[in-house]
Amino acid sequence: MRTDSAMAKSGVDLPLERASVEAAHEAIKEHIHCTPVVTSRTMNELASTPQSPEALIGTMCEGRNPAHPKIRLFFKCENYQRIGAFKSRGAFHALSRLSGEQLSRGVVTHSSGNHAQALALAARTHGIKAHIVMPTISTPSKIAATKDYGAEVIFSGSTSQEREAVVEDVIEKTGAILVPPYDHPHIILGQGTMALELEKQVEELVKGDPSLSVHGTSKEPTKIPEPTNGSSENGTLPTHRRRAGQLDAVISPLGGGGMLAGIATALQDTGTRVFGAEPSFEGADDGRRGLEANQRITTVKTLTIADGLRTPVGEINWTIISDRSKVQGVFAVTEEQILSAMRLVLERMKVFVEPSAVVGLAVCLYDEGFRSLVEHEGGEEGWDIGVILSGGNTTVEAISKMFAADDKHAERAEAKVGRDGKRIAENIAG
C-alpha cells in the first residue's frame, strides 16, 4: 500500500501514550457520544457461577474442577455510539489530524462496514468527499448506511490484496488521503478514548452505589496483582493497592486491533489489566495464536459470525498487543459461546448488539482459562471487569437467521402454543 497519500504523511506525530489519548478525546468529544456504562445483576451472577463439568468436556479443562470466580461486570455500550459502533472515534480523530489541504483532497478507505460508515459520517461532517471500498460480501444494511452518509461506495473482492488494489486505483485517480481502518496511530488513539470515559463512569457509578463493585464493601484498598513483564520467584505478580471504582480489568473484542491497542495505550500504568477476545472459528483467533507463536499472523480467512473480527491484527497494533506490559492476554471463544452470550445480552439486558460485540462477555462467561485467572488473582474478593460492547450494526433478519428454530420450538417461543401443545388463548394479560 502506498504511503505518500496516507495519513502517515499528515505531519502530526503523536506518541502512543495516555496523554495522546487524552488529547484525542479533547479533539473529538464534540462529534461523538459519551456512551453509557450499564451493569446487570443477572450477568454478574452468571459470570460468578461455576460452569458445569459437562460444559468443559472436549476442552483443555476437561476433568478439572470448574473455576469459581467472583466477577462484577461494567458494560461500555459502544453500540449506542454514532453509526452504531466505536469506529466513529477513530475516524473523527483521524480527520482532525489532517491539514486543510489534505482534507480538500477527500479520503478513501477499505472496510466491510463499521469503519466505512464512520469515515463516511466524519467526511460528511467536515464537508469533504469519501470514497469507500467495500467487499461484495458486505451486508446490504451496512452498504446502504454508508451510502446514506454520502460516501461513494466502490466494490471489490474480499481479500486484502483485492481491496488494496482498488484503493490504490482511487488514490491514483483522485489524490484522496488513505484513512486505514485500524492500523494507524491516529485511529488507535481515537479508539482509546472509550477507556478514558469508562474509567470515569465506573468511578461515578460505584461512588453512587458501592455494592456494584467487588471492592465496594472493603474498608481498605485491596491488593491485586500489578500487570508487569516480570514475576516473582514463586510465579505470582507483584501487588499494589486497589480501591472501589477502579477496574481490575478491561476486555475488548480483537480484530485488526485498533480498539484493543487504543485501550491498552489509555490504561497503561493505571493498574488495570487489559485483555482481548476473539472468535476461534476457522482460525479467526490469529491474535491468540500469534502470541503463542511469538509472531504476528498476517492472513485470516474465516466466516465467523463475528464478521467485524474477520481480519488479522495490524502491524502497529501488534507491537502493542504483543507487549505483555500492555495487554495481559488474548482469549478465544466458539461460535456457540458467542451466540449464547448474544442471546443473554438481547434477552436479559435488552441491549441490541452484533455478534462481534459480545466476544468479551463470552470469555468472561465460558473461557475456563480466563475464569481461572480471575479466581486465582482475584481471590475471595474478585474482579471488577469492564466489558466493551463494540457495536450493534446488525439486522433483525440476520439475528432471526442466527437463532432460527424449527417450527415447533419457534411457535412455543412466540407464545402461540402452550407447554401442552394446545393453541388456545383468551383474555391473557400482557
Short mmCIF file of C-alpha atoms in Angstrom, two decimals:
data_model
loop_
_atom_site.label_atom_id
_atom_site.label_comp_id
_atom_site.label_asym_id
_atom_site.label_seq_id
_atom_site.Cartn_x
_atom_site.Cartn_y
_atom_site.Cartn_z
CA MET A 1 0.00 0.00 0.00
CA ARG A 2 1.33 3.42 -0.96
CA THR A 3 2.22 5.77 1.89
CA ASP A 4 2.59 9.05 0.02
CA SER A 5 -1.19 9.56 0.11
CA ALA A 6 -1.69 8.02 3.54
CA MET A 7 -2.16 9.57 6.96
CA ALA A 8 1.46 8.70 7.72
CA LYS A 9 2.31 11.93 5.89
CA SER A 10 -0.11 14.08 7.88
CA GLY A 11 2.75 15.87 9.58
CA VAL A 12 1.42 15.23 13.09
CA ASP A 13 3.47 12.83 15.19
CA LEU A 14 1.58 11.75 18.31
CA PRO A 15 3.28 9.25 20.63
CA LEU A 16 1.27 6.22 21.63
CA GLU A 17 0.73 7.15 25.27
CA ARG A 18 -2.11 8.09 27.58
CA ALA A 19 -1.57 11.83 27.16
CA SER A 20 -2.13 11.45 23.42
CA VAL A 21 -5.40 9.59 24.05
CA GLU A 22 -6.49 12.45 26.29
CA ALA A 23 -5.63 14.92 23.51
CA ALA A 24 -7.59 12.78 21.05
CA HIS A 25 -10.64 12.85 23.30
CA GLU A 26 -10.47 16.61 23.52
CA ALA A 27 -10.29 16.81 19.71
CA ILE A 28 -13.33 14.60 19.03
CA LYS A 29 -15.66 14.96 22.00
CA GLU A 30 -17.98 17.39 20.19
CA HIS A 31 -18.53 14.81 17.44
CA ILE A 32 -19.06 11.61 19.44
CA HIS A 33 -21.35 10.29 22.14
CA CYS A 34 -20.13 9.53 25.62
CA THR A 35 -21.80 6.13 25.52
CA PRO A 36 -23.42 4.73 28.67
CA VAL A 37 -21.98 2.16 31.05
CA VAL A 38 -24.55 -0.31 32.34
CA THR A 39 -24.49 -3.11 34.89
CA SER A 40 -26.51 -6.29 35.23
CA ARG A 41 -27.06 -8.38 38.34
CA THR A 42 -28.04 -11.32 36.17
CA MET A 43 -24.77 -11.18 34.23
CA ASN A 44 -22.79 -10.84 37.45
CA GLU A 45 -24.48 -13.94 38.87
CA LEU A 46 -23.90 -15.95 35.71
CA ALA A 47 -20.25 -14.90 35.49
CA SER A 48 -19.74 -15.76 39.17
CA THR A 49 -21.34 -19.21 38.94
CA PRO A 50 -19.11 -22.20 38.09
CA GLN A 51 -19.77 -23.89 34.77
CA SER A 52 -21.00 -27.46 34.86
CA PRO A 53 -18.36 -30.21 34.43
CA GLU A 54 -20.25 -31.23 31.28
CA ALA A 55 -19.60 -27.80 29.75
CA LEU A 56 -15.86 -28.49 29.92
CA ILE A 57 -15.99 -31.80 28.05
CA GLY A 58 -13.93 -31.58 24.89
CA THR A 59 -11.96 -28.57 26.13
CA MET A 60 -8.45 -28.32 27.56
CA CYS A 61 -10.05 -28.01 31.00
CA GLU A 62 -11.98 -31.28 30.84
CA GLY A 63 -11.73 -33.19 34.12
CA ARG A 64 -10.82 -30.13 36.19
CA ASN A 65 -12.97 -28.55 38.84
CA PRO A 66 -14.74 -25.61 37.17
CA ALA A 67 -13.45 -22.20 38.20
CA HIS A 68 -15.47 -20.20 40.71
CA PRO A 69 -14.51 -16.54 40.21
CA LYS A 70 -16.32 -13.57 41.69
CA ILE A 71 -16.99 -11.03 38.95
CA ARG A 72 -18.74 -7.70 38.60
CA LEU A 73 -19.24 -6.52 35.03
CA PHE A 74 -19.45 -2.97 33.70
CA PHE A 75 -20.60 -2.79 30.07
CA LYS A 76 -19.39 0.11 27.91
CA CYS A 77 -22.16 0.32 25.29
CA GLU A 78 -20.48 1.46 22.09
CA ASN A 79 -23.47 0.09 20.19
CA TYR A 80 -25.02 3.45 21.14
CA GLN A 81 -22.15 5.35 19.54
CA ARG A 82 -22.74 7.34 16.35
CA ILE A 83 -23.11 4.95 13.37
CA GLY A 84 -23.76 2.20 15.91
CA ALA A 85 -20.16 1.29 16.72
CA PHE A 86 -16.92 2.53 18.29
CA LYS A 87 -15.32 3.24 14.90
CA SER A 88 -16.58 6.84 14.91
CA ARG A 89 -13.94 7.68 17.50
CA GLY A 90 -11.01 6.73 15.30
CA ALA A 91 -12.47 8.20 12.13
CA PHE A 92 -13.18 11.61 13.64
CA HIS A 93 -9.77 11.71 15.29
CA ALA A 94 -8.01 10.78 12.05
CA LEU A 95 -9.66 13.64 10.17
CA SER A 96 -8.95 16.08 13.00
CA ARG A 97 -5.23 15.50 12.40
CA LEU A 98 -5.31 16.24 8.65
CA SER A 99 -4.43 19.67 7.26
CA GLY A 100 -6.92 21.77 5.33
CA GLU A 101 -5.17 20.92 2.08
CA GLN A 102 -5.31 17.21 2.81
CA LEU A 103 -8.99 17.37 3.73
CA SER A 104 -9.74 19.12 0.45
CA ARG A 105 -8.48 16.06 -1.43
CA GLY A 106 -11.05 13.79 0.19
CA VAL A 107 -10.46 10.48 1.94
CA VAL A 108 -10.51 6.82 0.99
CA THR A 109 -10.56 3.57 2.92
CA HIS A 110 -11.50 -0.10 2.64
CA SER A 111 -13.95 -1.61 5.09
CA SER A 112 -16.77 -4.14 5.22
CA GLY A 113 -18.99 -1.95 7.33
CA ASN A 114 -18.38 -0.08 10.58
CA HIS A 115 -15.27 1.89 9.61
CA ALA A 116 -16.89 2.56 6.24
CA GLN A 117 -19.87 4.20 7.93
CA ALA A 118 -17.70 6.02 10.47
CA LEU A 119 -15.44 7.60 7.85
CA ALA A 120 -18.41 8.48 5.67
CA LEU A 121 -20.03 10.30 8.61
CA ALA A 122 -16.79 12.06 9.59
CA ALA A 123 -16.21 13.14 5.99
CA ARG A 124 -19.76 14.49 5.69
CA THR A 125 -19.28 16.41 8.94
CA HIS A 126 -16.12 18.01 7.51
CA GLY A 127 -17.82 18.63 4.15
CA ILE A 128 -15.40 16.51 2.13
CA LYS A 129 -15.61 13.57 -0.27
CA ALA A 130 -15.32 9.99 0.98
CA HIS A 131 -14.50 7.01 -1.27
CA ILE A 132 -15.26 3.71 0.46
CA VAL A 133 -14.05 0.40 -0.97
CA MET A 134 -16.31 -2.40 0.28
CA PRO A 135 -16.07 -6.12 -0.46
CA THR A 136 -19.09 -7.51 -2.26
CA ILE A 137 -19.72 -9.80 0.72
CA SER A 138 -20.56 -6.77 2.90
CA THR A 139 -24.08 -6.83 4.34
CA PRO A 140 -26.71 -4.82 2.41
CA SER A 141 -27.59 -2.84 5.55
CA LYS A 142 -24.00 -1.62 6.01
CA ILE A 143 -23.66 -0.77 2.30
CA ALA A 144 -26.90 1.21 2.42
CA ALA A 145 -25.89 3.05 5.60
CA THR A 146 -22.51 4.01 4.12
CA LYS A 147 -24.21 5.43 1.04
CA ASP A 148 -26.75 7.25 3.21
CA TYR A 149 -23.88 9.17 4.84
CA GLY A 150 -22.98 10.49 1.40
CA ALA A 151 -19.97 8.32 0.55
CA GLU A 152 -19.14 6.90 -2.85
CA VAL A 153 -19.06 3.10 -2.49
CA ILE A 154 -16.77 1.12 -4.79
CA PHE A 155 -16.96 -2.67 -4.63
CA SER A 156 -14.02 -5.08 -4.57
CA GLY A 157 -13.17 -8.69 -3.90
CA SER A 158 -12.94 -9.94 -0.33
CA THR A 159 -9.18 -10.44 0.05
CA SER A 160 -6.97 -7.68 1.41
CA GLN A 161 -4.98 -7.69 -1.83
CA GLU A 162 -8.13 -7.09 -3.90
CA ARG A 163 -9.37 -4.32 -1.60
CA GLU A 164 -6.00 -2.56 -1.53
CA ALA A 165 -5.69 -2.70 -5.32
CA VAL A 166 -8.97 -0.81 -5.68
CA VAL A 167 -7.86 1.70 -3.03
CA GLU A 168 -4.65 2.31 -4.98
CA ASP A 169 -6.70 2.99 -8.09
CA VAL A 170 -8.88 5.53 -6.24
CA ILE A 171 -5.81 7.30 -4.85
CA GLU A 172 -4.25 7.41 -8.32
CA LYS A 173 -7.37 8.96 -9.82
CA THR A 174 -8.43 11.35 -7.05
CA GLY A 175 -5.42 12.03 -4.80
CA ALA A 176 -7.56 11.11 -1.80
CA ILE A 177 -5.91 10.53 1.59
CA LEU A 178 -5.97 6.97 2.83
CA VAL A 179 -7.51 6.56 6.31
CA PRO A 180 -6.76 2.96 7.36
CA PRO A 181 -9.49 1.08 9.25
CA TYR A 182 -7.34 0.19 12.25
CA ASP A 183 -3.56 0.15 11.78
CA HIS A 184 -2.55 3.77 12.34
CA PRO A 185 -1.61 5.77 15.48
CA HIS A 186 -4.41 8.31 14.98
CA ILE A 187 -7.01 5.53 14.72
CA ILE A 188 -5.56 3.77 17.76
CA LEU A 189 -5.60 6.93 19.87
CA GLY A 190 -9.15 7.75 18.83
CA GLN A 191 -10.43 4.29 19.77
CA GLY A 192 -8.65 4.50 23.11
CA THR A 193 -10.85 7.41 24.19
CA MET A 194 -13.59 4.98 25.24
CA ALA A 195 -11.31 3.71 28.03
CA LEU A 196 -10.95 7.21 29.48
CA GLU A 197 -14.73 7.54 29.62
CA LEU A 198 -15.15 4.05 31.05
CA GLU A 199 -12.76 4.80 33.92
CA LYS A 200 -14.65 7.92 34.98
CA GLN A 201 -18.09 6.38 34.51
CA VAL A 202 -17.30 3.32 36.63
CA GLU A 203 -15.86 5.50 39.35
CA GLU A 204 -19.05 7.60 39.42
CA LEU A 205 -21.33 4.55 39.38
CA VAL A 206 -19.51 2.90 42.28
CA LYS A 207 -19.39 6.15 44.20
CA GLY A 208 -23.17 6.29 43.98
CA ASP A 209 -23.65 2.59 44.75
CA PRO A 210 -20.60 0.85 46.27
CA SER A 211 -22.33 -2.55 46.06
CA LEU A 212 -21.77 -2.52 42.28
CA SER A 213 -18.06 -3.25 42.91
CA VAL A 214 -16.47 -6.37 44.37
CA HIS A 215 -14.34 -3.92 46.35
CA GLY A 216 -17.28 -1.76 47.39
CA THR A 217 -17.63 -3.04 50.96
CA SER A 218 -13.91 -3.08 51.70
CA LYS A 219 -12.74 -0.57 54.29
CA GLU A 220 -9.22 -0.63 52.90
CA PRO A 221 -7.99 -0.66 49.30
CA THR A 222 -7.49 -4.21 48.04
CA LYS A 223 -4.16 -5.69 46.98
CA ILE A 224 -4.28 -7.03 43.43
CA PRO A 225 -1.55 -8.24 41.09
CA GLU A 226 0.02 -5.43 39.11
CA PRO A 227 0.47 -6.01 35.35
CA THR A 228 4.20 -6.29 34.68
CA ASN A 229 6.55 -8.16 32.39
CA GLY A 230 8.12 -10.00 35.27
CA SER A 231 7.02 -12.23 38.10
CA SER A 232 8.38 -13.14 41.47
CA GLU A 233 10.24 -16.34 42.18
CA ASN A 234 7.07 -18.17 43.22
CA GLY A 235 5.31 -17.21 39.99
CA THR A 236 2.97 -14.58 41.40
CA LEU A 237 2.92 -10.99 40.25
CA PRO A 238 3.75 -8.02 42.48
CA THR A 239 0.74 -6.38 44.08
CA HIS A 240 -0.49 -2.84 44.57
CA ARG A 241 -3.46 -1.26 46.29
CA ARG A 242 -6.84 -1.28 44.53
CA ARG A 243 -9.92 0.66 45.67
CA ALA A 244 -13.61 0.55 44.78
CA GLY A 245 -14.31 2.30 41.49
CA GLN A 246 -11.03 1.27 39.87
CA LEU A 247 -11.41 -1.52 37.32
CA ASP A 248 -9.28 -4.62 37.78
CA ALA A 249 -9.52 -5.43 34.07
CA VAL A 250 -10.99 -4.41 30.73
CA ILE A 251 -11.70 -6.90 27.95
CA SER A 252 -12.45 -5.90 24.37
CA PRO A 253 -13.01 -7.61 21.03
CA LEU A 254 -9.93 -8.09 18.85
CA GLY A 255 -9.99 -7.95 15.06
CA GLY A 256 -7.49 -5.61 13.43
CA GLY A 257 -6.54 -4.44 16.89
CA GLY A 258 -7.13 -0.68 16.81
CA MET A 259 -9.57 -0.73 19.71
CA LEU A 260 -7.58 -3.12 21.90
CA ALA A 261 -4.34 -1.25 21.20
CA GLY A 262 -6.04 2.05 21.98
CA ILE A 263 -7.49 0.80 25.26
CA ALA A 264 -4.12 -0.64 26.26
CA THR A 265 -2.46 2.67 25.48
CA ALA A 266 -5.01 4.61 27.51
CA LEU A 267 -4.79 2.29 30.52
CA GLN A 268 -1.05 1.69 30.59
CA ASP A 269 0.41 2.19 34.08
CA THR A 270 -3.05 2.60 35.66
CA GLY A 271 -3.03 -0.87 37.23
CA THR A 272 -6.00 -2.03 35.14
CA ARG A 273 -5.25 -5.18 33.19
CA VAL A 274 -6.25 -5.32 29.51
CA PHE A 275 -7.36 -8.45 27.64
CA GLY A 276 -8.50 -9.24 24.11
CA ALA A 277 -11.25 -11.59 22.95
CA GLU A 278 -11.60 -13.30 19.58
CA PRO A 279 -13.70 -15.94 17.82
CA SER A 280 -11.92 -19.25 17.32
CA PHE A 281 -13.86 -20.34 14.21
CA GLU A 282 -11.71 -21.14 11.16
CA GLY A 283 -8.62 -19.52 12.65
CA ALA A 284 -10.18 -16.16 13.50
CA ASP A 285 -8.12 -16.22 16.73
CA ASP A 286 -4.97 -15.01 14.97
CA GLY A 287 -4.12 -12.73 17.89
CA ARG A 288 -4.14 -15.56 20.41
CA ARG A 289 -2.27 -17.91 18.09
CA GLY A 290 0.24 -15.21 17.22
CA LEU A 291 1.02 -14.63 20.88
CA GLU A 292 1.59 -18.36 21.35
CA ALA A 293 3.93 -18.44 18.35
CA ASN A 294 5.54 -15.10 19.25
CA GLN A 295 4.88 -13.91 15.69
CA ARG A 296 2.13 -11.86 14.05
CA ILE A 297 -0.16 -13.88 11.78
CA THR A 298 -0.71 -11.93 8.58
CA THR A 299 -3.60 -13.76 6.92
CA VAL A 300 -7.04 -14.70 8.21
CA LYS A 301 -9.73 -16.45 6.16
CA THR A 302 -12.80 -17.04 8.27
CA LEU A 303 -16.56 -16.75 8.05
CA THR A 304 -17.14 -16.42 11.78
CA ILE A 305 -20.49 -14.89 12.71
CA ALA A 306 -18.43 -12.15 14.39
CA ASP A 307 -17.94 -10.55 10.98
CA GLY A 308 -16.32 -7.43 12.38
CA LEU A 309 -13.39 -9.55 13.59
CA ARG A 310 -12.50 -11.31 10.33
CA THR A 311 -9.18 -9.55 9.90
CA PRO A 312 -5.60 -10.09 11.10
CA VAL A 313 -4.04 -7.86 13.72
CA GLY A 314 -2.30 -4.87 12.14
CA GLU A 315 1.46 -4.31 12.31
CA ILE A 316 1.40 -1.28 14.59
CA ASN A 317 -1.31 -2.78 16.77
CA TRP A 318 0.70 -5.97 17.11
CA THR A 319 3.59 -4.09 18.71
CA ILE A 320 1.21 -3.04 21.49
CA ILE A 321 -0.85 -6.21 21.81
CA SER A 322 2.24 -8.45 21.94
CA ASP A 323 3.71 -6.37 24.77
CA ARG A 324 2.69 -8.16 27.97
CA SER A 325 3.10 -4.99 29.98
CA LYS A 326 0.24 -3.50 27.93
CA VAL A 327 -2.02 -6.44 27.05
CA GLN A 328 -2.02 -9.30 29.51
CA GLY A 329 -3.62 -11.93 27.31
CA VAL A 330 -5.97 -12.83 24.46
CA PHE A 331 -8.69 -15.49 24.71
CA ALA A 332 -10.91 -17.13 22.09
CA VAL A 333 -14.49 -18.43 22.14
CA THR A 334 -16.60 -20.65 19.89
CA GLU A 335 -19.50 -19.65 17.67
CA GLU A 336 -21.90 -21.33 20.08
CA GLN A 337 -20.50 -19.37 23.01
CA ILE A 338 -20.79 -16.11 21.06
CA LEU A 339 -24.42 -16.85 20.24
CA SER A 340 -25.15 -17.79 23.84
CA ALA A 341 -23.66 -14.52 25.11
CA MET A 342 -25.51 -12.56 22.44
CA ARG A 343 -28.82 -14.14 23.43
CA LEU A 344 -28.23 -13.15 27.05
CA VAL A 345 -27.48 -9.54 26.13
CA LEU A 346 -30.53 -9.32 23.87
CA GLU A 347 -32.99 -11.08 26.15
CA ARG A 348 -31.75 -10.27 29.65
CA MET A 349 -30.11 -6.86 29.25
CA LYS A 350 -32.40 -5.68 26.42
CA VAL A 351 -29.39 -4.28 24.58
CA PHE A 352 -29.18 -4.63 20.78
CA VAL A 353 -25.73 -5.85 19.74
CA GLU A 354 -23.95 -7.55 16.86
CA PRO A 355 -22.07 -10.85 17.38
CA SER A 356 -18.63 -9.20 17.37
CA ALA A 357 -19.65 -7.07 20.35
CA VAL A 358 -20.15 -9.94 22.79
CA VAL A 359 -16.92 -11.93 22.46
CA GLY A 360 -15.54 -10.29 25.61
CA LEU A 361 -18.61 -11.26 27.61
CA ALA A 362 -18.40 -14.78 26.18
CA VAL A 363 -14.84 -15.06 27.51
CA CYS A 364 -15.97 -13.95 30.97
CA LEU A 365 -18.78 -16.50 30.99
CA TYR A 366 -17.28 -19.51 29.24
CA ASP A 367 -13.48 -19.45 28.89
CA GLU A 368 -12.10 -21.52 31.77
CA GLY A 369 -8.60 -20.17 31.30
CA PHE A 370 -9.77 -16.61 31.86
CA ARG A 371 -12.18 -17.57 34.63
CA SER A 372 -9.44 -19.50 36.44
CA LEU A 373 -7.17 -16.47 36.14
CA VAL A 374 -9.80 -14.25 37.76
CA GLU A 375 -10.38 -16.80 40.53
CA HIS A 376 -6.64 -17.13 41.21
CA GLU A 377 -5.70 -13.45 41.01
CA GLY A 378 -8.94 -12.00 42.38
CA GLY A 379 -9.17 -14.33 45.35
CA GLU A 380 -12.20 -14.19 47.60
CA GLU A 381 -12.96 -10.59 46.68
CA GLY A 382 -12.85 -10.98 42.90
CA TRP A 383 -12.51 -8.58 39.98
CA ASP A 384 -14.42 -5.64 38.56
CA ILE A 385 -14.23 -6.04 34.78
CA GLY A 386 -15.07 -3.52 32.07
CA VAL A 387 -16.58 -5.24 29.01
CA ILE A 388 -16.66 -3.40 25.70
CA LEU A 389 -19.85 -3.95 23.69
CA SER A 390 -18.29 -2.67 20.49
CA GLY A 391 -21.29 -2.22 18.21
CA GLY A 392 -24.84 -3.04 17.21
CA ASN A 393 -24.80 -2.97 13.43
CA THR A 394 -26.83 -5.99 12.53
CA THR A 395 -30.42 -6.54 11.44
CA VAL A 396 -33.50 -8.31 12.72
CA GLU A 397 -33.29 -10.61 9.70
CA ALA A 398 -29.68 -11.56 10.48
CA ILE A 399 -30.46 -12.20 14.13
CA SER A 400 -33.50 -14.28 13.20
CA LYS A 401 -31.35 -16.47 11.00
CA MET A 402 -28.70 -16.89 13.70
CA PHE A 403 -31.27 -18.08 16.22
CA ALA A 404 -33.58 -19.88 13.79
CA ALA A 405 -35.59 -22.69 15.42
CA ASP A 406 -37.78 -25.38 13.96
CA ASP A 407 -41.49 -24.55 13.67
CA LYS A 408 -42.46 -26.31 16.89
CA HIS A 409 -39.91 -24.50 19.06
CA ALA A 410 -40.49 -21.19 17.26
CA GLU A 411 -44.22 -21.23 17.99
CA ARG A 412 -43.56 -22.03 21.64
CA ALA A 413 -41.08 -19.13 21.84
CA GLU A 414 -43.67 -16.83 20.28
CA ALA A 415 -46.29 -17.90 22.89
CA LYS A 416 -48.54 -19.29 20.18
CA VAL A 417 -48.81 -22.70 21.83
CA GLY A 418 -48.80 -23.77 25.44
CA ARG A 419 -46.49 -26.25 27.14
CA ASP A 420 -49.05 -28.94 26.33
CA GLY A 421 -49.04 -28.00 22.63
CA LYS A 422 -52.54 -26.51 22.61
CA ARG A 423 -53.22 -23.26 20.76
CA ILE A 424 -55.95 -21.75 22.96
CA ALA A 425 -55.55 -18.21 24.31
CA GLU A 426 -58.22 -15.88 25.70
CA ASN A 427 -58.08 -12.70 27.79
CA ILE A 428 -54.42 -13.13 28.72
CA ALA A 429 -52.84 -10.13 30.44
CA GLY A 430 -49.57 -8.92 28.93
#
